XYZ file of C-alpha atoms in Angstrom:
586
model
C -43.321 -14.292 11.978
C -46.870 -13.311 12.909
C -49.033 -16.034 14.413
C -51.718 -16.941 11.840
C -55.076 -18.649 12.121
C -55.756 -21.739 9.992
C -57.842 -19.653 7.589
C -55.145 -16.992 7.319
C -52.465 -19.609 6.710
C -54.562 -21.156 3.911
C -54.873 -17.722 2.307
C -51.127 -17.228 2.636
C -50.334 -20.580 1.010
C -52.777 -19.757 -1.790
C -51.066 -16.370 -2.284
C -47.624 -18.032 -2.466
C -48.932 -20.417 -5.139
C -50.692 -17.610 -7.031
C -47.496 -15.560 -7.127
C -45.638 -18.527 -8.618
C -43.359 -18.909 -5.596
C -44.228 -22.590 -5.197
C -45.593 -25.325 -7.493
C -49.347 -25.912 -7.056
C -49.133 -29.695 -7.354
C -46.252 -29.941 -4.888
C -48.081 -27.770 -2.335
C -51.230 -29.877 -2.698
C -49.200 -33.055 -2.117
C -47.547 -31.629 1.021
C -50.943 -30.433 2.296
C -52.328 -33.958 1.946
C -49.324 -35.313 3.879
C -49.324 -32.914 6.846
C -52.963 -31.936 7.407
C -53.935 -35.293 9.010
C -51.108 -34.756 11.547
C -52.252 -31.237 12.431
C -48.912 -29.730 11.352
C -48.564 -26.391 9.600
C -48.362 -26.566 5.816
C -46.448 -23.302 5.794
C -43.918 -24.608 8.310
C -43.409 -27.730 6.201
C -42.877 -25.677 3.049
C -40.231 -23.640 4.874
C -38.633 -26.732 6.387
C -38.265 -28.339 2.951
C -36.847 -25.035 1.619
C -39.553 -24.762 -1.001
C -40.099 -21.223 0.245
C -37.768 -19.013 2.275
C -38.356 -17.015 5.437
C -38.243 -13.809 3.395
C -40.829 -15.091 0.905
C -43.227 -16.094 3.681
C -42.770 -12.806 5.515
C -43.331 -10.802 2.322
C -46.486 -12.745 1.498
C -47.720 -12.328 5.088
C -47.160 -8.568 4.886
C -49.192 -8.394 1.677
C -51.946 -10.500 3.229
C -52.332 -8.437 6.402
C -51.701 -5.113 4.688
C -48.472 -3.852 6.268
C -45.345 -2.573 4.493
C -42.509 -5.068 3.991
C -38.767 -4.410 3.984
C -35.965 -6.732 2.920
C -32.924 -5.981 5.089
C -30.232 -7.601 2.979
C -28.873 -4.439 1.342
C -29.834 -1.863 3.976
C -27.108 0.100 5.782
C -28.042 1.022 9.349
C -26.671 4.174 10.974
C -25.147 3.666 14.435
C -27.050 6.562 16.016
C -30.380 5.082 14.836
C -29.363 1.559 15.799
C -28.505 2.671 19.322
C -32.049 4.000 19.883
C -33.087 0.467 20.869
C -30.701 -1.575 23.072
C -29.444 -4.812 21.588
C -31.124 -6.859 24.324
C -34.510 -5.363 23.411
C -33.893 -5.964 19.703
C -33.204 -9.644 20.390
C -36.131 -10.037 22.798
C -38.838 -8.751 20.432
C -36.998 -9.545 17.142
C -37.018 -5.967 15.890
C -34.476 -3.492 14.586
C -34.704 0.291 13.985
C -34.346 1.418 10.356
C -34.452 5.198 10.394
C -36.468 8.266 11.308
C -38.918 10.134 9.085
C -41.660 12.692 9.785
C -41.100 12.388 13.536
C -41.647 8.630 13.515
C -39.091 5.861 14.050
C -39.352 3.115 11.415
C -38.841 -0.337 12.917
C -38.656 -3.746 11.210
C -40.383 -6.533 13.176
C -40.895 -10.240 12.629
C -44.324 -10.254 14.345
C -46.134 -7.031 13.514
C -49.358 -8.348 15.083
C -47.783 -8.300 18.565
C -49.436 -5.159 19.977
C -47.649 -5.468 23.330
C -44.253 -5.496 21.597
C -45.067 -2.442 19.487
C -46.301 -0.514 22.544
C -43.139 -1.536 24.418
C -40.910 -0.247 21.604
C -42.848 3.016 21.294
C -42.483 3.680 25.021
C -38.810 2.676 24.903
C -37.924 5.229 22.205
C -40.441 7.764 23.563
C -41.909 8.601 20.163
C -44.416 7.200 17.643
C -43.195 4.270 15.556
C -44.063 2.897 12.148
C -43.800 -0.865 11.890
C -42.477 -2.710 8.846
C -42.510 -6.454 8.451
C -39.366 -8.473 7.764
C -38.291 -12.073 8.197
C -37.126 -13.277 11.602
C -33.919 -14.677 10.124
C -33.232 -11.384 8.315
C -33.673 -9.322 11.482
C -31.518 -11.635 13.585
C -28.809 -11.562 10.904
C -28.846 -7.745 10.922
C -28.642 -7.648 14.725
C -25.657 -9.992 14.599
C -24.010 -8.084 11.766
C -24.420 -4.662 13.379
C -23.672 -5.572 16.964
C -21.518 -8.672 16.779
C -22.170 -11.547 19.157
C -21.681 -9.820 22.497
C -23.756 -12.315 24.485
C -20.704 -13.090 26.644
C -20.350 -9.405 27.457
C -24.028 -9.085 28.325
C -23.817 -12.083 30.635
C -20.730 -10.649 32.329
C -22.515 -7.349 32.885
C -25.351 -9.149 34.650
C -22.925 -11.144 36.802
C -20.757 -8.201 37.798
C -23.527 -5.627 38.218
C -23.344 -5.907 42.001
C -21.702 -4.005 44.802
C -19.153 -6.789 45.111
C -17.625 -5.787 41.796
C -16.260 -2.644 43.399
C -14.414 -4.595 46.101
C -10.877 -5.568 45.067
C -10.924 -8.952 46.771
C -14.195 -9.868 45.120
C -12.917 -8.604 41.744
C -10.102 -11.158 41.836
C -12.652 -13.921 42.366
C -14.934 -12.559 39.663
C -12.243 -12.357 36.984
C -11.255 -15.968 37.584
C -14.644 -17.603 38.007
C -17.251 -15.521 36.190
C -18.147 -14.870 32.522
C -15.882 -11.783 32.493
C -13.209 -13.886 30.772
C -15.739 -14.807 28.084
C -16.655 -11.136 27.764
C -13.020 -10.191 27.085
C -12.679 -13.061 24.615
C -15.774 -11.821 22.774
C -14.398 -8.288 22.510
C -10.989 -9.537 21.310
C -12.625 -11.874 18.791
C -14.730 -9.050 17.371
C -11.656 -6.832 17.047
C -9.667 -9.583 15.334
C -12.437 -10.417 12.857
C -12.898 -6.768 11.914
C -9.098 -6.417 11.551
C -8.934 -3.702 14.192
C -5.451 -2.483 15.086
C -6.369 -1.256 18.585
C -9.045 -1.657 21.247
C -9.742 1.273 23.592
C -11.477 0.566 26.914
C -12.328 3.983 28.330
C -14.085 4.733 31.633
C -16.532 7.627 31.849
C -18.318 8.891 34.943
C -21.278 6.500 34.603
C -20.284 4.011 31.888
C -17.495 2.146 30.125
C -16.912 2.760 26.409
C -15.357 0.138 24.097
C -13.945 1.476 20.832
C -11.976 -0.233 18.049
C -9.594 1.400 15.589
C -10.453 -0.118 12.209
C -8.524 1.036 9.131
C -7.084 3.867 11.199
C -10.410 5.267 12.451
C -11.844 4.747 15.949
C -15.409 3.377 16.132
C -17.531 2.896 19.209
C -18.733 -0.713 19.364
C -20.466 -0.833 22.730
C -21.186 0.936 25.998
C -21.198 -1.013 29.272
C -22.257 -0.176 32.841
C -19.456 1.261 34.966
C -19.775 -1.699 37.374
C -18.126 -4.090 34.896
C -14.936 -1.975 34.623
C -12.986 -3.267 37.668
C -13.458 -6.920 36.721
C -12.648 -6.376 33.015
C -9.482 -4.351 33.698
C -8.364 -6.843 36.361
C -8.802 -9.740 33.928
C -6.566 -7.963 31.410
C -3.952 -7.297 34.121
C -3.890 -10.960 35.156
C -3.369 -12.132 31.570
C -0.622 -9.522 31.078
C 1.179 -10.420 34.340
C 0.635 -6.914 35.700
C -0.078 -5.809 39.268
C -3.802 -6.169 39.846
C -3.796 -3.891 42.895
C -1.816 -1.048 41.261
C -4.083 1.774 40.083
C -1.885 4.861 40.495
C 0.763 4.478 37.774
C 0.747 3.325 34.118
C 1.546 -0.332 33.391
C 2.559 -2.058 30.149
C 2.304 -5.748 29.330
C 1.534 -8.274 26.638
C -0.023 -11.670 26.020
C -1.104 -13.854 23.093
C -4.540 -15.158 22.099
C -5.818 -17.603 19.474
C -8.709 -16.416 17.279
C -9.953 -18.681 14.481
C -6.741 -20.726 14.702
C -4.647 -17.561 14.252
C -2.149 -16.404 16.852
C -2.507 -12.713 17.692
C -0.022 -10.878 19.895
C -1.513 -8.198 22.161
C 0.349 -5.216 23.614
C -1.340 -3.748 26.677
C -1.070 -0.173 27.978
C -3.007 0.724 31.138
C -3.127 4.281 32.477
C -4.967 5.925 35.376
C -7.463 8.530 34.135
C -10.079 10.710 35.810
C -12.825 8.087 36.021
C -10.753 4.922 36.480
C -8.196 3.103 34.330
C -7.971 3.340 30.564
C -6.779 0.266 28.645
C -5.417 0.358 25.098
C -4.778 -3.016 23.448
C -2.688 -3.145 20.259
C -3.435 -6.218 18.113
C -0.571 -7.634 16.065
C -1.966 -10.199 13.634
C 1.019 -11.761 11.885
C -1.133 -13.614 9.347
C -2.589 -10.359 8.020
C 0.747 -8.680 7.332
C 1.719 -7.982 3.730
C 5.422 -8.349 3.033
C 5.193 -6.948 -0.505
C 6.264 -3.310 -0.596
C 4.404 -2.757 -3.879
C 1.127 -4.155 -2.523
C 1.512 -1.789 0.423
C 1.277 1.129 -2.014
C 4.854 2.109 -2.882
C 5.412 2.515 -6.610
C 7.140 4.463 -9.357
C 9.906 6.880 -8.393
C 9.582 6.199 -4.659
C 9.931 2.444 -5.146
C 12.939 2.815 -7.434
C 14.680 5.118 -4.955
C 14.183 2.686 -2.079
C 15.268 -0.373 -4.058
C 18.427 1.481 -5.115
C 19.091 2.368 -1.473
C 18.813 -1.187 -0.128
C 21.121 -2.546 -2.833
C 24.052 -0.656 -1.326
C 26.257 -2.667 1.063
C 26.240 0.017 3.753
C 24.492 3.225 4.764
C 21.170 4.118 6.389
C 17.554 3.751 5.250
C 15.238 5.700 7.558
C 11.434 5.901 7.637
C 9.404 8.623 9.333
C 5.810 9.309 10.247
C 3.456 9.430 13.234
C 2.568 6.439 15.407
C 0.568 3.867 13.450
C 1.665 5.054 10.011
C 3.200 1.698 9.055
C 6.894 2.564 9.482
C 7.873 -0.777 11.020
C 5.862 -2.696 8.431
C 7.747 -0.878 5.675
C 11.074 -1.893 7.233
C 9.946 -5.528 7.513
C 8.977 -5.489 3.838
C 12.366 -4.038 2.843
C 14.209 -6.625 4.953
C 12.123 -9.308 3.259
C 13.460 -7.981 -0.063
C 17.112 -8.478 0.905
C 16.854 -11.500 3.207
C 19.066 -14.434 2.188
C 21.260 -17.142 3.688
C 24.353 -15.159 2.700
C 23.840 -12.242 5.099
C 23.327 -11.917 8.854
C 20.340 -9.691 9.701
C 19.898 -8.642 13.334
C 17.037 -6.495 14.624
C 16.534 -4.630 17.901
C 12.845 -3.929 18.547
C 10.441 -2.764 21.237
C 8.494 -4.946 20.952
C 9.247 -7.618 18.339
C 6.017 -7.102 16.393
C 6.347 -9.826 13.750
C 8.589 -12.854 14.013
C 10.443 -13.665 10.786
C 12.388 -16.788 9.936
C 16.048 -16.324 9.112
C 16.393 -13.093 11.107
C 17.844 -12.668 14.589
C 15.372 -10.487 16.472
C 16.151 -8.983 19.888
C 13.511 -7.624 22.275
C 14.420 -4.420 24.152
C 14.147 -4.851 27.924
C 14.800 -1.553 29.707
C 14.278 -3.073 33.185
C 17.086 -5.531 32.507
C 19.361 -2.822 31.069
C 18.809 -3.813 27.414
C 18.064 -0.470 25.744
C 18.324 0.450 22.070
C 21.772 1.918 22.698
C 23.212 -0.974 24.750
C 21.568 -3.516 22.451
C 23.037 -1.857 19.382
C 26.534 -2.030 20.895
C 26.018 -5.755 21.441
C 24.668 -6.317 17.933
C 27.756 -4.785 16.364
C 29.819 -7.513 18.018
C 27.710 -10.225 16.399
C 29.121 -9.844 12.884
C 25.953 -8.432 11.308
C 25.598 -7.390 7.689
C 22.234 -5.671 8.176
C 20.971 -4.030 11.372
C 17.432 -2.863 12.059
C 16.858 -0.563 15.039
C 13.155 -0.279 15.847
C 13.365 3.435 16.622
C 15.995 6.126 17.063
C 14.829 7.846 20.252
C 17.929 9.579 21.578
C 21.315 10.972 20.660
C 23.228 7.888 21.814
C 21.227 5.518 19.619
C 21.481 7.921 16.674
C 25.258 8.159 17.059
C 25.665 4.378 17.267
C 23.452 3.872 14.183
C 25.570 6.325 12.186
C 28.771 4.621 13.370
C 27.348 1.248 12.300
C 26.588 2.624 8.832
C 30.105 4.097 8.604
C 31.710 0.762 9.482
C 30.173 -1.160 6.597
C 26.683 -2.101 7.838
C 23.326 -1.461 6.198
C 21.147 0.130 8.893
C 17.339 0.411 8.910
C 15.467 2.505 11.466
C 12.520 4.834 12.131
C 12.009 8.335 13.530
C 8.947 10.359 14.443
C 8.927 13.345 12.081
C 6.289 14.875 9.812
C 8.074 14.291 6.516
C 11.025 12.588 4.870
C 12.969 15.861 4.758
C 12.294 16.385 8.465
C 14.513 13.393 9.285
C 17.661 15.287 8.351
C 17.429 18.327 10.691
C 16.031 16.013 13.401
C 19.229 13.941 13.374
C 21.314 17.127 13.337
C 19.399 18.251 16.451
C 20.422 14.967 18.082
C 24.040 16.001 17.749
C 25.052 14.014 14.656
C 27.821 15.793 12.740
C 26.511 17.017 9.342
C 29.396 15.479 7.383
C 28.769 12.073 9.013
C 25.056 12.251 8.272
C 25.639 13.295 4.675
C 28.006 10.398 4.029
C 25.865 7.654 5.629
C 22.281 8.324 4.500
C 21.151 6.390 1.429
C 17.447 7.222 1.342
C 14.827 8.678 3.697
C 11.139 7.783 3.541
C 8.092 9.665 4.801
C 4.759 7.886 4.985
C 1.116 7.896 6.052
C -1.729 5.375 5.755
C -5.034 6.003 3.980
C -8.117 3.797 3.752
C -8.672 1.918 0.486
C -11.940 2.194 -1.447
C -13.865 -1.092 -1.285
C -14.432 -3.189 -4.423
C -18.133 -2.249 -4.440
C -17.875 1.274 -5.789
C -19.255 3.896 -8.097
C -17.591 6.580 -10.194
C -18.409 10.268 -10.442
C -17.091 13.430 -12.043
C -14.964 15.702 -9.883
C -16.431 19.079 -8.973
C -14.884 22.316 -10.161
C -13.164 22.834 -6.788
C -11.864 19.240 -6.741
C -10.543 19.599 -10.291
C -8.716 22.811 -9.398
C -7.263 21.158 -6.299
C -6.019 18.135 -8.231
C -4.386 20.333 -10.877
C -2.714 22.545 -8.274
C -1.132 19.520 -6.573
C -0.199 17.208 -9.476
C -1.021 19.133 -12.629
C 2.656 19.303 -13.563
C 3.003 15.510 -13.143
C 0.051 14.372 -15.280
C 0.434 13.536 -18.991
C -0.385 16.449 -21.294
C -1.309 14.371 -24.357
C -2.477 10.829 -25.053
C 0.997 10.040 -26.399
C 2.452 10.791 -22.956
C 0.080 8.569 -20.953
C 2.069 5.325 -21.122
C 5.483 6.841 -20.301
C 4.212 9.132 -17.517
C 2.090 6.360 -15.961
C 5.056 3.993 -16.018
C 7.365 6.620 -14.505
C 4.964 7.424 -11.658
C 3.892 3.794 -11.169
C 0.149 4.320 -11.685
C -1.182 2.686 -14.885
C -3.642 4.584 -17.057
C -3.356 8.064 -15.557
C -5.730 10.590 -17.140
C -4.585 13.471 -19.320
C -4.511 16.786 -17.466
C -7.954 18.350 -17.671
C -9.476 21.689 -16.680
C -13.018 20.232 -16.798
C -13.210 17.145 -14.569
C -11.604 13.846 -13.571
C -13.401 10.537 -13.034
C -13.108 9.638 -9.344
C -14.351 6.682 -7.296
C -16.140 6.225 -3.980
C -17.026 3.001 -2.195
C -20.454 1.694 -1.221
C -21.210 2.341 2.451
C -22.098 -0.989 4.123
C -21.674 -2.385 7.626
C -18.704 -4.470 6.438
C -17.191 -1.444 4.661
C -18.123 1.684 6.682
C -17.763 4.833 4.624
C -17.021 2.699 1.562
C -13.530 1.703 2.721
C -11.795 -1.575 3.454
C -8.069 -2.020 4.097
C -5.316 0.555 3.918
C -2.572 1.706 1.569
C 0.531 3.780 2.160
C 1.305 7.290 0.941
C 5.050 7.657 0.453
C 7.673 10.240 -0.324
C 11.327 9.315 -0.677
C 14.468 11.382 -0.927
C 17.641 9.892 -2.360
C 20.606 11.531 -0.675
C 22.892 12.533 -3.564
C 25.720 15.054 -3.637
C 23.403 18.079 -3.877
C 21.316 16.935 -0.901
C 24.550 16.213 1.011
C 25.662 19.835 0.492
C 22.389 21.072 2.004
C 22.833 18.768 5.004
C 26.354 20.006 5.612
C 25.140 23.617 5.446
C 22.380 22.911 8.032
C 19.571 23.666 5.582
C 15.948 23.494 6.727
C 13.550 20.642 5.891
C 11.688 22.966 3.494
C 14.888 23.764 1.565
C 15.806 20.089 1.348
C 12.324 19.132 0.121
C 12.371 21.961 -2.449
C 15.565 20.574 -3.955
C 14.294 16.985 -3.770
C 11.101 17.934 -5.640
C 13.160 19.604 -8.355
C 14.965 16.269 -8.734
C 11.697 14.332 -9.128
C 10.604 13.433 -5.596
C 6.835 12.895 -5.405
C 5.488 14.220 -2.095
C 3.064 12.258 0.098
C 0.236 14.578 -0.859
C 1.001 14.164 -4.566
C 1.225 10.395 -4.101
C -2.176 10.533 -2.407
C -3.812 12.403 -5.299
C -2.271 9.940 -7.782
C -3.892 7.168 -5.738
C -7.198 9.080 -5.907
C -7.026 9.201 -9.726
C -6.146 5.484 -9.756
C -9.252 4.589 -7.717
C -7.298 3.468 -4.643
C -8.561 6.087 -2.176
C -10.520 9.338 -1.973
C -9.696 13.026 -1.721
C -11.255 13.124 1.754
C -8.843 10.414 2.939
C -5.796 12.191 1.530
C -6.913 15.446 3.168
C -7.458 13.599 6.457
C -3.890 12.315 6.768
C -1.797 14.606 4.562
C -3.566 17.969 4.484
C -0.748 19.665 6.394
C 1.957 18.435 4.055
C 3.347 20.198 1.005
């Protein structure tokens, strides 16, 4: 807040009373109490919460004739925010708002501080226009947009020396300096924002920290290159990796507590051009949904999967790229069938989520426990249900098929682009077509899209969007109002609109710092193929994935792209999101 003379403060108090922001009699009483002590009447009004920081700042702005801005509902762009370093924002209590007419608009708590305004103008190397805002509002925005990275800043100061480049000194630094607090701060930020991964990436002159939130990478900070050796070494120590090994990739893991929640971390360190890159996968067990319907599976896809897991034997396989939620889908399906009457054994690399009532085995290649050798062992443990984390080779594929043939229900994942792609992939691994045809129950393809946040607005689709929607799901939508209930129930999306050539009502989220782009959370896009006699004939005849999908669609399979557009019409996601993850799919 600007420093005010006694006369100016009296005018400000009078303005607050005149605007009806405080009771005249109460202000007069407080003035009589504090004036003999020499205290500020305005400070006492704020202390007693008769007026707020924002009210005082607004009144001050009116009094001294400068524009005022309330920051509560303002969304700040990262490129504008980065124009002024966080340390400078904290030091002068100011934050950049945006650029207009060649001037940078900046909110400040003390607009009368000429030295501060000159400092900011020189820092950004352009003219600035100053707006007034409350000190508490600015500090809250700094915290909200940057997170509390004070531990990181302190570590940078401590390690910004020549000693940080010396390996012996690095070991001392990582044990005794604030670098451990810096790592904790970064991990805490990632956990609170529900990030799935942290990327620590060295450049020629700096170190970039990025977080993958709802499937999209976002840069959260840039550090001096000098902090890199100490930060990477700290991660290696916690992961029980070799601190002096910089030539080959290393993998490890450790566990941290954030807000009384246990989070498992998987560490992957690789040598790159400018140093060592670290990727940390966060596995937050408390945030995992075990409800397949809440994850986004519905209608025909859900019915096909539930029919498949009811069978006493056979295979249920999921496919998709890394990070598409395949393992989570399998956990949710196992949750559906879990009971005291059956023995469920899993073989995973790593065991991502620990579940009660299930025997989970961690793959350990160094000790000779691979997916193939582990699966042989599992089959001697009288299992009813077997989950293999991933089918990576012909031996594992063959053993999984044999397990399904001998009366076990087998769950597993593969990396393919679609559900239909699973079938020729397994044939390429050397599985006999007749064995594959007789063991597969259902195959699932999936992707993840970001969900629209609750704060949203609706709009009419454009002509191009309408044509696109009709070309993808026009044949699925109800044609008359009488069809709405039955079609919506069949597809699993309540209240679907009637097919229209004019427009559809779509939704988009409000872009805030907490919900960048208007998204928060993720949902799955699914396609499922039930392997019936007709599909079995195609498998035996070595048909292509396209031929298999063509037949499956004729039997009612909803493709991932169609599922995505149905989610768009239901207000779950947007067309842009569906195009981002499923644009290459039929």
